[in-house]
Structure formats: structure tokens, C-alpha cells
mmCIF file of C-alpha atoms in Angstrom:
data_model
loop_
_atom_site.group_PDB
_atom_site.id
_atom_site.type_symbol
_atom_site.label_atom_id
_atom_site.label_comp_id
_atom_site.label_asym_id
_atom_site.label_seq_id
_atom_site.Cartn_x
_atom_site.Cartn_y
_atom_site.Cartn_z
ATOM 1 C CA UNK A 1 0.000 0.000 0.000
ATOM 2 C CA UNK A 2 1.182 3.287 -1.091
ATOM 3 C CA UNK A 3 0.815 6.864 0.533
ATOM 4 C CA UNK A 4 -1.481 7.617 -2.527
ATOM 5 C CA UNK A 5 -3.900 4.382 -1.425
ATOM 6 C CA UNK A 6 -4.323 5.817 2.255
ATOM 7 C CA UNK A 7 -7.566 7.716 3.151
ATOM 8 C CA UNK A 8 -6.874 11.367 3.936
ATOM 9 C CA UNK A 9 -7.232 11.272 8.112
ATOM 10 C CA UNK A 10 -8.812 14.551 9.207
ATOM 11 C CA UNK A 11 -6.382 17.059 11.037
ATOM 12 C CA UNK A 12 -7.042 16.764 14.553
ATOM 13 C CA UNK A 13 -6.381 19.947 15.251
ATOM 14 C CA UNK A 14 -9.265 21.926 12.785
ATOM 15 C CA UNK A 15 -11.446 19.282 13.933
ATOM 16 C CA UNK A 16 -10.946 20.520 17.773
ATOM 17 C CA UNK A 17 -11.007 24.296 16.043
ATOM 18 C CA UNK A 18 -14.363 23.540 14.587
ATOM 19 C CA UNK A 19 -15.938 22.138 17.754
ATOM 20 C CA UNK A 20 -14.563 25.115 19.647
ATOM 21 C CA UNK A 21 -15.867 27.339 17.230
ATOM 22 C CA UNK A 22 -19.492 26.534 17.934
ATOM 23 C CA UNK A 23 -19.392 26.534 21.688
ATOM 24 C CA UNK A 24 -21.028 30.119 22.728
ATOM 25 C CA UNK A 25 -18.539 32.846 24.618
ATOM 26 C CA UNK A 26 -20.400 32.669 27.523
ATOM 27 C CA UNK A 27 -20.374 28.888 27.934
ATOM 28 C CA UNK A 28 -16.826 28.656 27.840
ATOM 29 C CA UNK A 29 -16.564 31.423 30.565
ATOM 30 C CA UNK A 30 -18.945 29.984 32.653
ATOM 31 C CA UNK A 31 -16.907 26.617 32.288
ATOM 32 C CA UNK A 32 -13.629 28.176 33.281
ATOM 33 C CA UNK A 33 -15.292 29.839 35.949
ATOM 34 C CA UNK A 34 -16.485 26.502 37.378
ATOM 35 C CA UNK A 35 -13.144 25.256 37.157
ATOM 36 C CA UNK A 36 -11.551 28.338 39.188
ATOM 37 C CA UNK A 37 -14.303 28.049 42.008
ATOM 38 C CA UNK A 38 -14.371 24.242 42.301
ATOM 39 C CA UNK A 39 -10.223 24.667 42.588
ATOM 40 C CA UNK A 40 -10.325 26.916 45.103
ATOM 41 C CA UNK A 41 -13.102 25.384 47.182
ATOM 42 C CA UNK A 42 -10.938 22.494 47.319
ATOM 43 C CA UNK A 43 -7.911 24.641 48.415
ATOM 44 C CA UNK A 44 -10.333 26.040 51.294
ATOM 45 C CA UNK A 45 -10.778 22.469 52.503
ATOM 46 C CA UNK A 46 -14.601 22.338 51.151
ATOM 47 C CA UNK A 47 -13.944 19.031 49.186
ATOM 48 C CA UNK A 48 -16.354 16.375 50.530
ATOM 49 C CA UNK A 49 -13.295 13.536 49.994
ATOM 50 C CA UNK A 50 -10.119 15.881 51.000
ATOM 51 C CA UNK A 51 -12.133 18.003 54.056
ATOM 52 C CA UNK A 52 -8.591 18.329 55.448
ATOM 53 C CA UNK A 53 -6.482 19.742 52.698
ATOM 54 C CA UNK A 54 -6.086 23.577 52.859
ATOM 55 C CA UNK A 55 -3.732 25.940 50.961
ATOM 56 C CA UNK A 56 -5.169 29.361 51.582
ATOM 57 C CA UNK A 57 -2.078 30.419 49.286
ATOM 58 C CA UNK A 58 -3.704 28.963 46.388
ATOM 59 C CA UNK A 59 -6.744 29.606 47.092
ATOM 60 C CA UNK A 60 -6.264 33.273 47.432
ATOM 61 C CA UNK A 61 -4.728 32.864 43.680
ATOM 62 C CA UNK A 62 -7.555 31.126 42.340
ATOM 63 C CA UNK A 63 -10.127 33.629 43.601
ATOM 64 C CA UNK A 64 -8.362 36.287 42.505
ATOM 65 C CA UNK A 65 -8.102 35.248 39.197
ATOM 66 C CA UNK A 66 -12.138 34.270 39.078
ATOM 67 C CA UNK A 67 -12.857 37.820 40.580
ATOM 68 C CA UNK A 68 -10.732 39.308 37.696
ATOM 69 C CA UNK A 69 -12.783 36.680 34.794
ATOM 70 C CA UNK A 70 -16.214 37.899 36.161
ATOM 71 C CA UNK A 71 -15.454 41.601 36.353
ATOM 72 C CA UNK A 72 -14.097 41.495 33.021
ATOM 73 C CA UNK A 73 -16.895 39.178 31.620
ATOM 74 C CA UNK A 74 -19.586 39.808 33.223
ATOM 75 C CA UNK A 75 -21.081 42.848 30.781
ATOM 76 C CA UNK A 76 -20.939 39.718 28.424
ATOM 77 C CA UNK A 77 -22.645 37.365 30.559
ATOM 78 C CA UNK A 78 -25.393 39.231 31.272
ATOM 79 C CA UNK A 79 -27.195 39.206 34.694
ATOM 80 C CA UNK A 80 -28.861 35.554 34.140
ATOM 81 C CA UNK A 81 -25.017 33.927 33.825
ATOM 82 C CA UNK A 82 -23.267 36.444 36.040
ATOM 83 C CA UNK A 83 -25.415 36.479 39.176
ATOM 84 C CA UNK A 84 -24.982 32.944 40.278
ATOM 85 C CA UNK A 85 -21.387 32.685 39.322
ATOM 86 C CA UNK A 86 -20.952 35.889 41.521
ATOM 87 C CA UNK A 87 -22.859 34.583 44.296
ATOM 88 C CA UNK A 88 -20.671 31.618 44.119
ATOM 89 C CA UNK A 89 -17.186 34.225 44.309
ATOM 90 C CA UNK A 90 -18.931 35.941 47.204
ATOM 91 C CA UNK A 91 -19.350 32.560 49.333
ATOM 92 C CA UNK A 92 -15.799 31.841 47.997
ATOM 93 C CA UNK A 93 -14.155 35.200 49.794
ATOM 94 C CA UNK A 94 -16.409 34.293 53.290
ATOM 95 C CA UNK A 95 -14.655 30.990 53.555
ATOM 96 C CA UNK A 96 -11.602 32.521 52.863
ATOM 97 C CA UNK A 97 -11.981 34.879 55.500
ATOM 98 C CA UNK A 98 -13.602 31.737 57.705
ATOM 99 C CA UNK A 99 -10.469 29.400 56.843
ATOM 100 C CA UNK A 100 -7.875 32.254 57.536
ATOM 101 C CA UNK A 101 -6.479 33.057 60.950
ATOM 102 C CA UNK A 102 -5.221 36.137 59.751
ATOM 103 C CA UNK A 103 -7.574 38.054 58.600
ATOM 104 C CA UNK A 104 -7.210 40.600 55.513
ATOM 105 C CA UNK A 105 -8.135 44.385 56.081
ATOM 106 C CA UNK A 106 -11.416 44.949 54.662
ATOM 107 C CA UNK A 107 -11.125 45.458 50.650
ATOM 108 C CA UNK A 108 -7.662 43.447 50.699
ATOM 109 C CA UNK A 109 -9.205 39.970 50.535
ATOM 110 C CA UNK A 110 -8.985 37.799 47.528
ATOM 111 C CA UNK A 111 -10.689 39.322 44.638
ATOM 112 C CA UNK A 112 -11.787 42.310 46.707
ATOM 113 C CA UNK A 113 -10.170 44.821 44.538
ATOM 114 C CA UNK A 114 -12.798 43.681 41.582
ATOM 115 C CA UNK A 115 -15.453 42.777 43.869
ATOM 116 C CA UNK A 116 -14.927 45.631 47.191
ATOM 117 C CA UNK A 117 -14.938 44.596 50.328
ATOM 118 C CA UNK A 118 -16.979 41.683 51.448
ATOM 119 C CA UNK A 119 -18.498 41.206 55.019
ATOM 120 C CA UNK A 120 -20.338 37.971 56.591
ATOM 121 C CA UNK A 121 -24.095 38.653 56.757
ATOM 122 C CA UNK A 122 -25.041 40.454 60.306
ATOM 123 C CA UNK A 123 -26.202 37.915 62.750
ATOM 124 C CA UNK A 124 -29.598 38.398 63.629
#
């Protein structure tokens, strides 16, 4: 068998192009924003199977980064896609501030210079 007998094998690479090409902005936003909160909920020690694994160094990072993705995306999203993602950064920054024995001046927390400064609900 020659290389003029073999059946032209699609390029891998503008098939993954194509695929890409059809999934909508905000999906693939949304999707990396997943990824940064479920990252740094593990980090806070929030994982059902690792409850006792905390790096509040790398969890700072990761929220950080998702406060920076929803600021900048969020005119994008529009309210429907931002809101829960944003309620889902704010519970991130109160168990940052639970997990942390040090605790940030108000408006220096992770993400707090996209998102101002966050405060636990008042008791009532």
C-alpha cells in the first residue's frame, strides 16, 4: 500500500477548532469559571473527599483570578449567567476569610479589589 492508497485522516487539530468554534462565549466562561471556584473550594478544605487539605495560598490565587474573569466578563454574561457565578465568588471570599487566621483588612481579601470589600451577613 502506497501513501497515494491511504484515506486522507482529518487534522485533529481543525477538527478541535471547529468544535470550539461553535461553543457560545459565555459557555466557555462559565466553564472556566467553574473550574476556578471548584479549585479553590478544594484549596479552602470544602472538598467532601479531601475536608482536610487547605492551601489558603492557592486559594487566594484562584479567587483572585475568578474575581478578575467575572469583572471582566460579566457585561458579556449578562445578569442571568453572572449572578450565580458571583454569588458563588462571594461565598468563595467568606470561607476565605472563615479558613484564615489572619484576617485581611477589609477590601484586601482575595478578589476584593474587583469585587470591594466583602463582610459575613449580620447575625440576627
Amino acid at each position: 500500500m502506497t501513501d497515494a492508497d491511504a484515506t486522507p485522516q482529518p487534522d485533529p487539530l481543525a477538527t478541535a477548532s471547529r468544535d470550539i468554534a461553535e461553543v457560545p462565549a459565555v459557555e466557555i466562561i462559565s466553564t472556566a469559571a467553574l473550574h476556578l471556584m471548584s479549585a479553590a473550594a478544594v484549596n479552602l478544605g470544602l472538598a467532601a473527599d479531601l475536608p482536610e487539605h487547605k492551601d489558603l495560598d492557592e486559594a487566594r490565587s484562584l479567587i483572585d483570578s475568578l474575581a478578575g474573569l467575572l469583572d471582566a466578563a460579566s457585561p458579556s454574561l449578562g445578569h442571568h449567567h453572572a449572578a450565580p457565578l458571583r454569588d458563588g465568588l462571594r461565598s468563595l471570599q467568606l470561607a476565605f476569610r472563615e479558613a484564615s487566621s489572619i484576617q485581611d483588612e477589609p477590601g484586601q481579601g482575595p478578589g476584593e479589589k474587583y469585587t470591594g470589600a466583602v463582610y459575613p451577613a449580620a447575625a440576627k
